[in-house]
Amino acid sequence: MAETVSPRSALTSASAETGGARLWRALREAGVRAVYGDADRGLPVTARVPARLAPTLVAAHERVHRDRAASWVDGVLTIGGAAAASGVPGSAGVTGTSGAAGPSGAAGPVLGGAPGGWQVLLDEPDRVSDLVAMAAHAAATGRGVALRVDLDLDRPAPDRRAVTPGAAASGAAASVGPMPAGAGSGGPDPAGETEAALALLTAAERPVVLVGPGVIAAGAVPGLHAFATAGQVGVLNTWGAKGVFTWQSPHHWATIGLQRDDFRLAGLADADLIVAVGLDPHESPAACWQLAPQVTIDPASLGTLALAWRRPPGLPEMPPLRHRLAEATQRGWTVEAGPLPPSRVTRTYGELAARGGLIAADPGVAGYWVARTVGTTVLDSVIVPGGRVPAGFAIAAALVARIASPARPVLAVLDDPASVAGSAGSPGSAGSAAVAAGSAAATGAAERIGELVELAASLGLPVPVEAWSDDGPAPDAVAHAARLRDAVHGESPVVAPLRTDPHWLARMTDVAGPVVAWSQILPANEGSTHS
């Protein structure tokens, strides 16, 4: 079982409140629901994890649970996954510039700046609430602020001062959950913007809705359902919004953004109005989706618009993308002999997700197939990041899911680092330099994956991993399903290599062009020989 500390054990009467209890209270008020890192520094933690892995656990927690988390490493507190991943906290050799203007205009001891944000000294008990609220607000707006805590957290702290109106406002802003880039604020939409959007919607004859993960982060999926029903429109989602509609819903037109021709074949070029909601530019670059007049709507306004917008009954004809992809995907379902088509493998993954499990995949070839072909019936049961994440992020996501619900079935899916490194030396690569760089990256990725697997096992929450490989075993469908079942429900960590049939990728690219997802992260993904 994960090593955790109950917050109640740290909280005593107000008169005897310790520094650690005050810090924990401030984190809760700021919307932080989990802390990963050191367990012996006076602050309760959700799970004790090594310093190198704490930022990854924070980012994974925010993606899986859609609420705020923090890392606590060597006395440095960093709120939010984006800031934690930037390397802001705990850097050695930071010089002090006491009294400098810090983030959000807050004056205080600022230890220094870093490419990802600021590090602020917290050494006065009376400033705990203010500085935690400031750091959480900065994290909610995508800026990195770390707090270097120089307090004795085990000793009683002076009585808490009254919270000023400004601090309360900062705390309220900080409690907003993590939002992917491009998402709406989730706050009230100005009436003028809603009226302008309604006018465009009313005038449109061929509207199409495109949604991203910001819809889920804002808690606006019910509003989206009402909006789509009122407008009798089809909805396209990027892969970070898988599950906003079940795959059987007539409103679900396709998951898009993974291949070059997705946006065109999904009907955006033929629309007279594209309704964009909660998009993440990693999954839907503006140049790709802005193929017709568009309007961007805050997720929070969907319900309001649904009350005012009405279109005649009957959905328009579905564009060709989904049918063409389904034809290629479903051909693979009929194959029973190994090596299996990737879609036959992901069909088994989908069965696990439909039973309340979690499928998490790293960006890459395996991640493409998971994002593209796993049929989703449960929201947030399939997770594939849109932007840059450390190797093994999928393992971290599965682990934080099990920390919250130890009996939940989980599976992490990723490309075998050795296979990825091998593609660097393929024809057309930069020769020996590419091979050396690929080999070094593969070694680092393999080490990190091993550390995450070991961490999960040490917490008593083993995470099964399926690593897609060029030269792994190729079981038939029955044997693969049995192997997966044993791994998911077993009590020991399993990293199982799997070789799939590489020829099926060509069937998908024949439909929608080359894979473009993560192009800045995985520049060689189109030329990869494994799938």
Coordinates of C-alpha atoms in Angstrom, one line a residue:
M1 CA 0.0 0.0 0.0
A2 CA 1.2 3.5 -0.7
E3 CA 3.0 5.3 2.1
T4 CA 0.7 8.1 3.0
V5 CA 0.2 10.4 5.9
S6 CA -3.4 11.4 7.0
P7 CA -3.9 15.2 6.9
R8 CA -5.9 14.8 10.1
S9 CA -2.8 13.6 12.0
A10 CA -1.1 16.9 11.1
L11 CA -4.0 19.1 12.1
T12 CA -4.6 19.9 15.8
S13 CA -6.4 22.7 17.5
A14 CA -6.0 26.2 16.0
S15 CA -3.9 27.3 19.0
A16 CA -1.4 24.4 18.6
E17 CA -1.4 24.4 14.8
T18 CA 2.1 23.5 13.5
G19 CA 3.8 25.0 10.5
G20 CA 3.2 21.8 8.6
A21 CA -0.6 21.8 9.4
R22 CA -0.8 25.5 8.3
L23 CA 1.0 24.7 5.1
W24 CA -1.3 21.7 4.4
R25 CA -4.4 23.8 5.2
A26 CA -3.3 26.5 2.8
L27 CA -2.7 23.9 0.1
R28 CA -6.2 22.6 0.5
E29 CA -7.7 26.1 0.4
A30 CA -5.8 26.6 -2.8
G31 CA -7.3 23.5 -4.4
V32 CA -4.3 21.2 -4.0
R33 CA -5.5 17.6 -3.4
A34 CA -2.3 15.6 -3.5
V35 CA 1.4 16.0 -2.6
Y36 CA 4.2 13.8 -3.9
G37 CA 7.7 13.7 -2.6
D38 CA 9.5 13.6 0.8
A39 CA 7.6 12.0 3.7
D40 CA 9.9 13.1 6.5
R41 CA 9.9 16.9 6.2
G42 CA 6.8 17.8 8.2
L43 CA 4.3 17.9 5.4
P44 CA 1.8 15.0 4.8
V45 CA 2.3 13.4 1.4
T46 CA 0.0 11.3 -0.8
A47 CA 2.9 9.0 -1.6
R48 CA 6.6 9.1 -0.9
V49 CA 8.5 9.2 -4.3
P50 CA 12.1 10.0 -5.3
A51 CA 12.8 13.6 -6.2
R52 CA 13.5 12.8 -9.8
L53 CA 10.0 11.3 -10.3
A54 CA 7.9 13.6 -8.2
P55 CA 7.2 16.2 -11.0
T56 CA 6.1 13.3 -13.3
L57 CA 3.7 12.0 -10.6
V58 CA 2.3 15.5 -10.1
A59 CA 1.6 16.0 -13.9
A60 CA 0.1 12.5 -14.1
H61 CA -2.2 13.2 -11.1
E62 CA -3.5 16.3 -12.6
R63 CA -4.2 14.6 -15.9
V64 CA -5.9 11.5 -14.4
H65 CA -7.8 13.2 -11.6
R66 CA -8.4 16.6 -13.1
D67 CA -7.4 18.4 -9.8
R68 CA -4.3 20.2 -8.5
A69 CA -1.3 18.5 -7.1
A70 CA 2.1 19.5 -5.8
S71 CA 5.6 18.2 -5.4
W72 CA 7.5 18.5 -2.1
V73 CA 11.3 17.8 -2.7
D74 CA 14.2 18.9 -0.5
G75 CA 12.1 21.7 1.2
V76 CA 10.8 23.1 -2.1
L77 CA 7.1 23.1 -2.8
T78 CA 6.0 23.3 -6.5
I79 CA 2.3 23.4 -7.3
G80 CA 1.1 22.1 -10.7
G81 CA 2.4 19.7 -13.3
A82 CA 3.5 22.2 -15.8
A83 CA 5.6 24.1 -13.4
A84 CA 7.0 20.9 -11.8
A85 CA 8.1 19.6 -15.2
S86 CA 10.0 22.7 -16.0
G87 CA 12.8 22.1 -13.6
V88 CA 12.1 25.3 -11.6
P89 CA 12.3 23.9 -8.1
G90 CA 15.3 23.0 -6.2
S91 CA 18.0 24.1 -8.7
A92 CA 21.3 24.5 -7.0
G93 CA 23.2 27.8 -6.9
V94 CA 20.2 30.1 -7.0
T95 CA 21.1 33.5 -5.7
G96 CA 18.9 35.6 -3.5
T97 CA 17.4 38.9 -4.5
S98 CA 15.4 39.8 -1.4
G99 CA 12.5 42.2 -1.9
A100 CA 12.3 41.8 -5.7
A101 CA 8.9 41.9 -7.3
G102 CA 7.8 38.3 -7.6
P103 CA 5.1 36.7 -9.7
S104 CA 1.7 38.4 -9.8
G105 CA 3.3 41.5 -8.5
A106 CA 3.8 40.1 -5.0
A107 CA 6.7 41.7 -3.2
G108 CA 8.7 39.2 -1.1
P109 CA 12.0 37.3 -0.9
V110 CA 12.4 36.0 -4.5
L111 CA 15.3 33.6 -4.8
G112 CA 15.6 33.8 -8.5
G113 CA 14.2 33.2 -11.9
A114 CA 14.5 30.2 -14.1
P115 CA 13.4 29.5 -17.7
G116 CA 10.2 27.9 -16.3
G117 CA 9.4 30.4 -13.5
W118 CA 10.4 31.8 -10.1
Q119 CA 11.4 30.4 -6.8
V120 CA 10.2 32.4 -3.7
L121 CA 11.4 32.1 -0.1
L122 CA 8.7 31.2 2.4
D123 CA 10.2 31.9 5.9
E124 CA 7.4 33.6 7.7
P125 CA 4.4 31.6 9.1
D126 CA 2.1 34.5 8.6
R127 CA 2.8 34.5 4.8
V128 CA 2.0 30.8 4.2
S129 CA -1.6 31.4 3.0
D130 CA -0.7 34.3 0.8
L131 CA 2.3 32.7 -0.9
V132 CA 0.7 29.4 -1.4
A133 CA -2.3 31.1 -3.0
M134 CA 0.0 33.1 -5.2
A135 CA 1.9 29.9 -6.3
A136 CA -1.4 28.1 -7.0
H137 CA -2.7 31.0 -9.0
A138 CA 0.5 31.1 -11.1
A139 CA 0.2 27.4 -11.7
A140 CA -3.4 27.7 -12.9
T141 CA -2.3 30.3 -15.4
G142 CA 0.6 28.2 -16.7
R143 CA 3.5 30.0 -14.9
G144 CA 6.0 28.2 -12.7
V145 CA 6.4 29.4 -9.1
A146 CA 8.2 27.2 -6.5
L147 CA 8.3 28.0 -2.8
R148 CA 11.5 27.2 -0.9
V149 CA 10.1 26.6 2.6
D150 CA 12.4 27.7 5.4
L151 CA 10.1 27.0 8.3
D152 CA 10.1 24.5 11.2
L153 CA 7.0 22.6 10.1
D154 CA 6.9 20.5 13.3
R155 CA 6.7 23.4 15.7
P156 CA 3.6 25.4 16.6
A157 CA 3.1 28.4 14.4
P158 CA 1.7 31.8 15.6
D159 CA -2.1 32.3 15.2
R160 CA -3.2 32.6 11.6
R161 CA -3.8 36.2 10.6
A162 CA -7.1 37.1 9.0
V163 CA -7.2 36.4 5.3
T164 CA -7.3 39.7 3.3
P165 CA -9.9 40.0 0.5
G166 CA -7.1 40.0 -2.0
A167 CA -5.7 36.8 -0.7
A168 CA -9.1 35.2 -0.7
A169 CA -9.5 36.1 -4.3
S170 CA -6.1 34.7 -5.2
G171 CA -7.1 31.4 -3.4
A172 CA -10.3 31.2 -5.3
A173 CA -8.5 31.7 -8.6
A174 CA -6.0 29.1 -7.6
S175 CA -8.6 26.5 -6.8
V176 CA -9.5 26.2 -10.5
G177 CA -8.3 22.8 -11.7
P178 CA -5.6 22.3 -14.2
M179 CA -6.5 23.4 -17.8
P180 CA -4.6 22.4 -20.9
A181 CA -3.4 25.3 -23.0
G182 CA -6.1 26.8 -25.1
A183 CA -8.9 25.9 -22.7
G184 CA -11.5 28.4 -21.6
S185 CA -11.3 29.9 -18.2
G186 CA -14.3 28.0 -16.9
G187 CA -15.6 31.3 -15.4
P188 CA -18.7 33.2 -16.3
D189 CA -18.9 34.2 -19.9
P190 CA -19.6 37.9 -20.6
A191 CA -23.1 38.4 -21.9
G192 CA -21.8 40.2 -25.0
E193 CA -19.6 37.3 -26.1
T194 CA -22.5 34.8 -25.6
E195 CA -24.8 36.9 -27.7
A196 CA -22.3 37.3 -30.4
A197 CA -21.7 33.5 -30.5
L198 CA -25.4 32.9 -30.5
A199 CA -25.8 35.2 -33.5
L200 CA -23.2 33.3 -35.5
L201 CA -24.7 29.9 -34.5
T202 CA -28.2 31.0 -35.6
A203 CA -26.9 32.2 -39.0
A204 CA -24.9 29.0 -39.7
E205 CA -26.3 26.3 -41.9
R206 CA -23.4 23.8 -41.7
P207 CA -21.9 24.2 -38.2
V208 CA -19.4 21.6 -36.9
V209 CA -18.2 21.5 -33.3
L210 CA -14.5 20.8 -32.4
V211 CA -13.7 20.2 -28.8
G212 CA -10.5 19.6 -26.9
P213 CA -9.5 18.6 -23.3
G214 CA -10.5 22.0 -21.9
V215 CA -14.1 20.8 -22.0
I216 CA -13.4 18.0 -19.6
A217 CA -11.1 20.2 -17.4
A218 CA -13.9 22.8 -17.0
G219 CA -16.5 20.1 -16.1
A220 CA -18.5 21.1 -19.1
V221 CA -19.3 17.7 -20.7
P222 CA -23.0 17.9 -19.7
G223 CA -23.2 21.3 -21.2
L224 CA -21.6 19.9 -24.4
H225 CA -24.2 17.2 -24.6
A226 CA -27.0 19.7 -24.2
F227 CA -25.4 22.0 -26.8
A228 CA -25.0 19.2 -29.4
T229 CA -28.6 18.1 -28.9
A230 CA -30.0 21.6 -29.2
G231 CA -28.0 22.3 -32.3
Q232 CA -28.4 18.9 -33.9
V233 CA -24.7 18.9 -34.7
G234 CA -21.9 16.5 -35.0
V235 CA -18.9 16.8 -32.6
L236 CA -15.3 16.1 -33.4
N237 CA -12.9 15.7 -30.5
T238 CA -9.1 15.7 -30.3
W239 CA -7.6 12.7 -28.5
G240 CA -7.3 14.5 -25.2
A241 CA -11.1 14.7 -25.1
K242 CA -11.8 11.0 -25.9
G243 CA -15.0 10.0 -24.2
V244 CA -16.9 13.3 -24.2
F245 CA -19.4 11.2 -26.2
T246 CA -19.4 7.4 -26.3
W247 CA -18.1 6.1 -29.6
Q248 CA -21.6 4.8 -30.4
S249 CA -23.3 8.2 -30.1
P250 CA -24.6 9.8 -33.3
H251 CA -23.1 13.1 -32.2
H252 CA -19.6 11.5 -32.1
W253 CA -18.1 12.1 -35.5
A254 CA -14.5 11.2 -34.9
T255 CA -11.3 11.6 -32.8
I256 CA -9.0 13.8 -34.8
G257 CA -5.7 15.5 -34.9
L258 CA -3.5 12.5 -35.2
Q259 CA -3.0 12.4 -39.0
R260 CA -2.4 15.0 -41.6
D261 CA -5.8 14.8 -43.3
D262 CA -7.9 14.4 -40.2
F263 CA -9.3 17.9 -40.1
R264 CA -10.2 18.0 -43.8
L265 CA -11.8 14.6 -44.0
A266 CA -13.7 15.3 -40.8
G267 CA -15.7 18.0 -42.6
L268 CA -14.1 21.2 -41.2
A269 CA -13.3 22.5 -44.7
D270 CA -17.0 22.1 -45.7
A271 CA -18.5 23.8 -42.6
D272 CA -19.7 27.4 -42.7
L273 CA -18.9 27.7 -39.0
I274 CA -16.4 25.8 -36.8
V275 CA -17.4 26.0 -33.2
A276 CA -14.1 25.5 -31.2
V277 CA -14.3 24.7 -27.5
G278 CA -11.5 24.0 -25.0
L279 CA -8.8 23.2 -27.6
D280 CA -5.2 22.3 -26.8
P281 CA -2.8 23.6 -29.5
H282 CA -0.6 20.5 -29.1
E283 CA -3.5 18.5 -30.4
S284 CA -5.1 21.0 -32.7
P285 CA -2.7 23.6 -34.1
A286 CA -4.7 26.6 -35.4
A287 CA -3.3 26.2 -39.0
C288 CA -4.7 22.7 -39.1
W289 CA -8.3 23.3 -37.9
Q290 CA -9.1 26.9 -39.0
L291 CA -10.3 25.8 -42.4
A292 CA -13.6 27.8 -42.4
P293 CA -15.1 30.7 -40.4
Q294 CA -14.8 29.9 -36.7
V295 CA -16.0 31.0 -33.3
T296 CA -14.3 30.0 -30.0
I297 CA -16.7 29.4 -27.1
D298 CA -15.9 29.2 -23.4
P299 CA -16.8 25.7 -22.1
A300 CA -18.8 27.3 -19.3
S301 CA -21.1 29.0 -21.8
L302 CA -22.2 25.8 -23.5
G303 CA -25.2 25.2 -21.2
T304 CA -26.4 28.8 -21.6
L305 CA -26.2 28.6 -25.4
A306 CA -28.0 25.2 -25.4
L307 CA -31.0 27.0 -23.9
A308 CA -31.2 29.6 -26.6
W309 CA -30.0 27.7 -29.8
R310 CA -32.4 25.5 -31.7
R311 CA -32.0 23.8 -35.1
P312 CA -34.4 21.5 -36.9
P313 CA -34.3 17.8 -35.9
G314 CA -31.9 15.5 -37.7
L315 CA -28.2 15.3 -37.8
P316 CA -26.3 16.1 -41.0
E317 CA -24.5 13.4 -42.9
M318 CA -21.3 12.3 -41.2
P319 CA -18.1 13.2 -43.1
P320 CA -16.0 10.3 -44.5
L321 CA -13.2 10.2 -41.9
R322 CA -14.8 8.0 -39.3
H323 CA -16.2 5.5 -41.8
R324 CA -12.9 5.1 -43.6
L325 CA -10.9 4.7 -40.4
A326 CA -13.5 2.3 -39.1
E327 CA -13.2 0.1 -42.2
A328 CA -9.4 -0.1 -41.8
T329 CA -9.6 -0.6 -38.0
Q330 CA -12.3 -3.3 -38.1
R331 CA -10.5 -5.4 -40.7
G332 CA -7.9 -5.9 -38.0
W333 CA -10.4 -7.1 -35.5
T334 CA -11.0 -10.3 -37.5
V335 CA -7.4 -11.4 -37.4
E336 CA -6.6 -14.0 -34.7
A337 CA -3.0 -15.1 -35.5
G338 CA 0.1 -13.3 -34.4
P339 CA 1.6 -10.9 -35.0
L340 CA -1.7 -9.1 -34.4
P341 CA -2.8 -6.0 -36.1
P342 CA -2.5 -3.1 -33.7
S343 CA -6.3 -2.5 -33.8
R344 CA -6.9 -6.1 -32.6
V345 CA -4.6 -5.3 -29.6
T346 CA -6.3 -2.0 -28.8
R347 CA -9.7 -3.7 -29.0
T348 CA -8.7 -5.7 -26.0
Y349 CA -7.5 -2.6 -24.3
G350 CA -10.9 -1.0 -25.0
E351 CA -12.6 -3.9 -23.2
L352 CA -10.5 -3.2 -20.1
A353 CA -11.4 0.5 -20.3
A354 CA -15.1 -0.2 -20.6
R355 CA -15.0 -2.2 -17.4
G356 CA -13.8 0.8 -15.4
G357 CA -10.1 0.4 -16.1
L358 CA -7.5 3.0 -17.2
I359 CA -5.4 2.7 -20.4
A360 CA -2.6 5.2 -20.4
A361 CA -0.1 5.5 -23.2
D362 CA 3.0 7.5 -23.9
P363 CA 3.2 9.5 -27.1
G364 CA 4.6 7.4 -29.9
V365 CA 3.5 4.6 -32.2
A366 CA 1.7 2.6 -29.6
G367 CA 0.2 5.9 -28.3
Y368 CA -1.0 6.7 -31.8
W369 CA -2.9 3.4 -32.0
V370 CA -4.4 3.8 -28.5
A371 CA -5.5 7.3 -29.2
R372 CA -6.8 6.5 -32.7
T373 CA -8.6 3.1 -32.2
V374 CA -9.6 2.4 -28.6
G375 CA -13.3 2.8 -28.5
T376 CA -14.2 4.9 -25.4
T377 CA -17.4 4.5 -23.4
V378 CA -16.1 6.0 -20.1
L379 CA -14.8 9.5 -19.8
D380 CA -11.1 9.7 -19.0
S381 CA -10.6 6.0 -19.2
V382 CA -8.0 6.4 -22.1
I383 CA -5.2 8.9 -21.6
V384 CA -2.5 9.8 -24.2
P385 CA -0.8 13.2 -23.6
G386 CA -0.8 15.8 -26.3
G387 CA 2.5 17.5 -25.5
R388 CA 6.0 16.6 -24.3
V389 CA 6.1 14.3 -21.3
P390 CA 8.9 12.3 -19.7
A391 CA 9.3 8.7 -20.8
G392 CA 7.1 6.4 -18.7
F393 CA 4.4 9.1 -18.1
A394 CA 1.8 6.3 -18.8
I395 CA 3.2 4.3 -15.9
A396 CA 2.9 7.4 -13.6
A397 CA -0.7 7.9 -14.7
A398 CA -1.6 4.3 -14.0
L399 CA 0.1 4.5 -10.6
V400 CA -1.7 7.7 -9.4
A401 CA -5.0 6.0 -10.5
R402 CA -4.2 3.0 -8.3
I403 CA -3.1 5.2 -5.4
A404 CA -6.6 6.7 -5.4
S405 CA -8.3 3.3 -6.1
P406 CA -6.0 0.4 -5.4
A407 CA -8.4 -2.2 -7.0
R408 CA -8.8 -0.3 -10.3
P409 CA -7.4 -2.2 -13.3
V410 CA -4.8 -0.2 -15.1
L411 CA -2.4 -0.7 -18.0
A412 CA 0.5 1.4 -19.2
V413 CA 1.3 1.2 -22.9
L414 CA 4.5 2.5 -24.5
D415 CA 7.1 2.0 -27.2
D416 CA 10.1 -0.1 -26.2
P417 CA 12.9 2.5 -26.0
A418 CA 15.2 0.1 -27.9
S419 CA 12.9 0.1 -30.9
V420 CA 12.6 3.9 -30.9
A421 CA 16.4 4.1 -30.8
G422 CA 16.7 1.7 -33.7
S423 CA 14.5 4.0 -35.9
A424 CA 17.1 6.8 -35.4
G425 CA 19.6 4.7 -37.5
S426 CA 17.1 4.0 -40.3
P427 CA 17.8 5.2 -43.8
G428 CA 17.4 8.9 -44.1
S429 CA 18.6 9.6 -40.5
A430 CA 21.6 11.7 -39.7
G431 CA 23.9 8.6 -39.5
S432 CA 26.1 7.8 -36.6
A433 CA 25.3 11.0 -34.7
A434 CA 21.6 10.1 -34.8
V435 CA 22.4 6.5 -33.7
A436 CA 24.4 7.7 -30.8
A437 CA 21.8 10.3 -29.7
G438 CA 19.0 7.7 -30.1
S439 CA 21.0 5.2 -28.1
A440 CA 21.6 7.6 -25.2
A441 CA 18.0 8.7 -25.2
A442 CA 16.8 5.1 -25.2
T443 CA 19.1 4.3 -22.2
G444 CA 17.7 7.2 -20.3
A445 CA 14.1 6.3 -21.1
A446 CA 14.7 2.7 -20.1
E447 CA 16.2 3.7 -16.8
R448 CA 13.2 6.1 -16.1
I449 CA 10.7 3.4 -17.0
G450 CA 12.4 0.9 -14.7
E451 CA 12.4 3.5 -11.8
L452 CA 8.7 4.1 -12.2
V453 CA 7.9 0.3 -12.3
E454 CA 10.0 -0.2 -9.2
L455 CA 8.3 2.7 -7.5
A456 CA 4.9 1.3 -8.1
A457 CA 6.0 -2.1 -6.8
S458 CA 7.5 -0.6 -3.7
L459 CA 4.2 1.2 -2.9
G460 CA 2.4 -2.2 -3.2
L461 CA 0.6 -1.0 -6.3
P462 CA 2.3 -2.7 -9.3
V463 CA 1.6 -1.3 -12.7
P464 CA 1.5 -3.7 -15.7
V465 CA 3.3 -2.4 -18.8
E466 CA 3.0 -3.5 -22.4
A467 CA 5.9 -2.3 -24.4
W468 CA 5.5 -2.4 -28.2
S469 CA 8.7 -3.7 -29.7
D470 CA 10.2 -4.6 -33.1
D471 CA 11.5 -7.9 -31.9
G472 CA 9.2 -9.0 -29.0
P473 CA 6.9 -12.0 -28.9
A474 CA 3.9 -12.0 -31.1
P475 CA 1.1 -14.0 -29.4
D476 CA -2.2 -14.8 -31.1
A477 CA -5.4 -13.0 -29.9
V478 CA -6.4 -15.6 -27.3
A479 CA -2.9 -15.8 -25.8
H480 CA -2.5 -12.0 -25.8
A481 CA -5.8 -11.5 -24.0
A482 CA -4.9 -14.1 -21.4
R483 CA -1.5 -12.6 -20.9
L484 CA -3.0 -9.1 -20.5
R485 CA -5.6 -10.4 -18.0
D486 CA -2.9 -12.1 -15.9
A487 CA -0.8 -9.0 -15.9
V488 CA -3.6 -6.5 -15.1
H489 CA -5.0 -8.6 -12.2
G490 CA -1.6 -9.9 -10.9
E491 CA 0.2 -8.8 -7.8
S492 CA 3.7 -8.6 -9.4
P493 CA 5.1 -5.9 -11.8
V494 CA 5.1 -7.0 -15.4
V495 CA 6.8 -5.4 -18.4
A496 CA 5.7 -7.4 -21.3
P497 CA 7.1 -6.8 -24.8
L498 CA 4.7 -7.1 -27.7
R499 CA 5.3 -7.2 -31.5
T500 CA 2.4 -6.2 -33.7
D501 CA 2.1 -6.4 -37.5
P502 CA 3.8 -3.3 -38.9
H503 CA 2.0 -3.4 -42.2
W504 CA -1.3 -2.1 -40.8
L505 CA 0.0 1.4 -40.3
A506 CA 0.0 1.8 -44.1
R507 CA -3.7 1.1 -44.2
M508 CA -4.3 4.0 -41.8
T509 CA -2.0 6.4 -43.6
D510 CA -3.7 5.5 -46.9
V511 CA -6.9 6.8 -45.3
A512 CA -5.8 10.0 -43.6
G513 CA -2.1 10.7 -44.5
P514 CA 1.0 10.4 -42.3
V515 CA 0.9 10.6 -38.5
V516 CA 1.5 14.2 -37.4
A517 CA 0.8 14.0 -33.7
W518 CA 3.8 14.8 -31.6
S519 CA 5.8 15.8 -34.7
Q520 CA 8.0 18.2 -32.7
I521 CA 8.6 15.5 -30.1
L522 CA 9.0 12.4 -32.3
P523 CA 10.3 13.7 -35.6
A524 CA 10.9 10.2 -36.9
N525 CA 7.5 8.8 -36.2
E526 CA 6.5 8.7 -39.8
G527 CA 9.5 6.6 -40.7
S528 CA 9.2 4.2 -37.8
T529 CA 9.2 0.6 -38.8
H530 CA 7.3 -0.7 -35.8
S531 CA 3.6 -0.3 -35.1

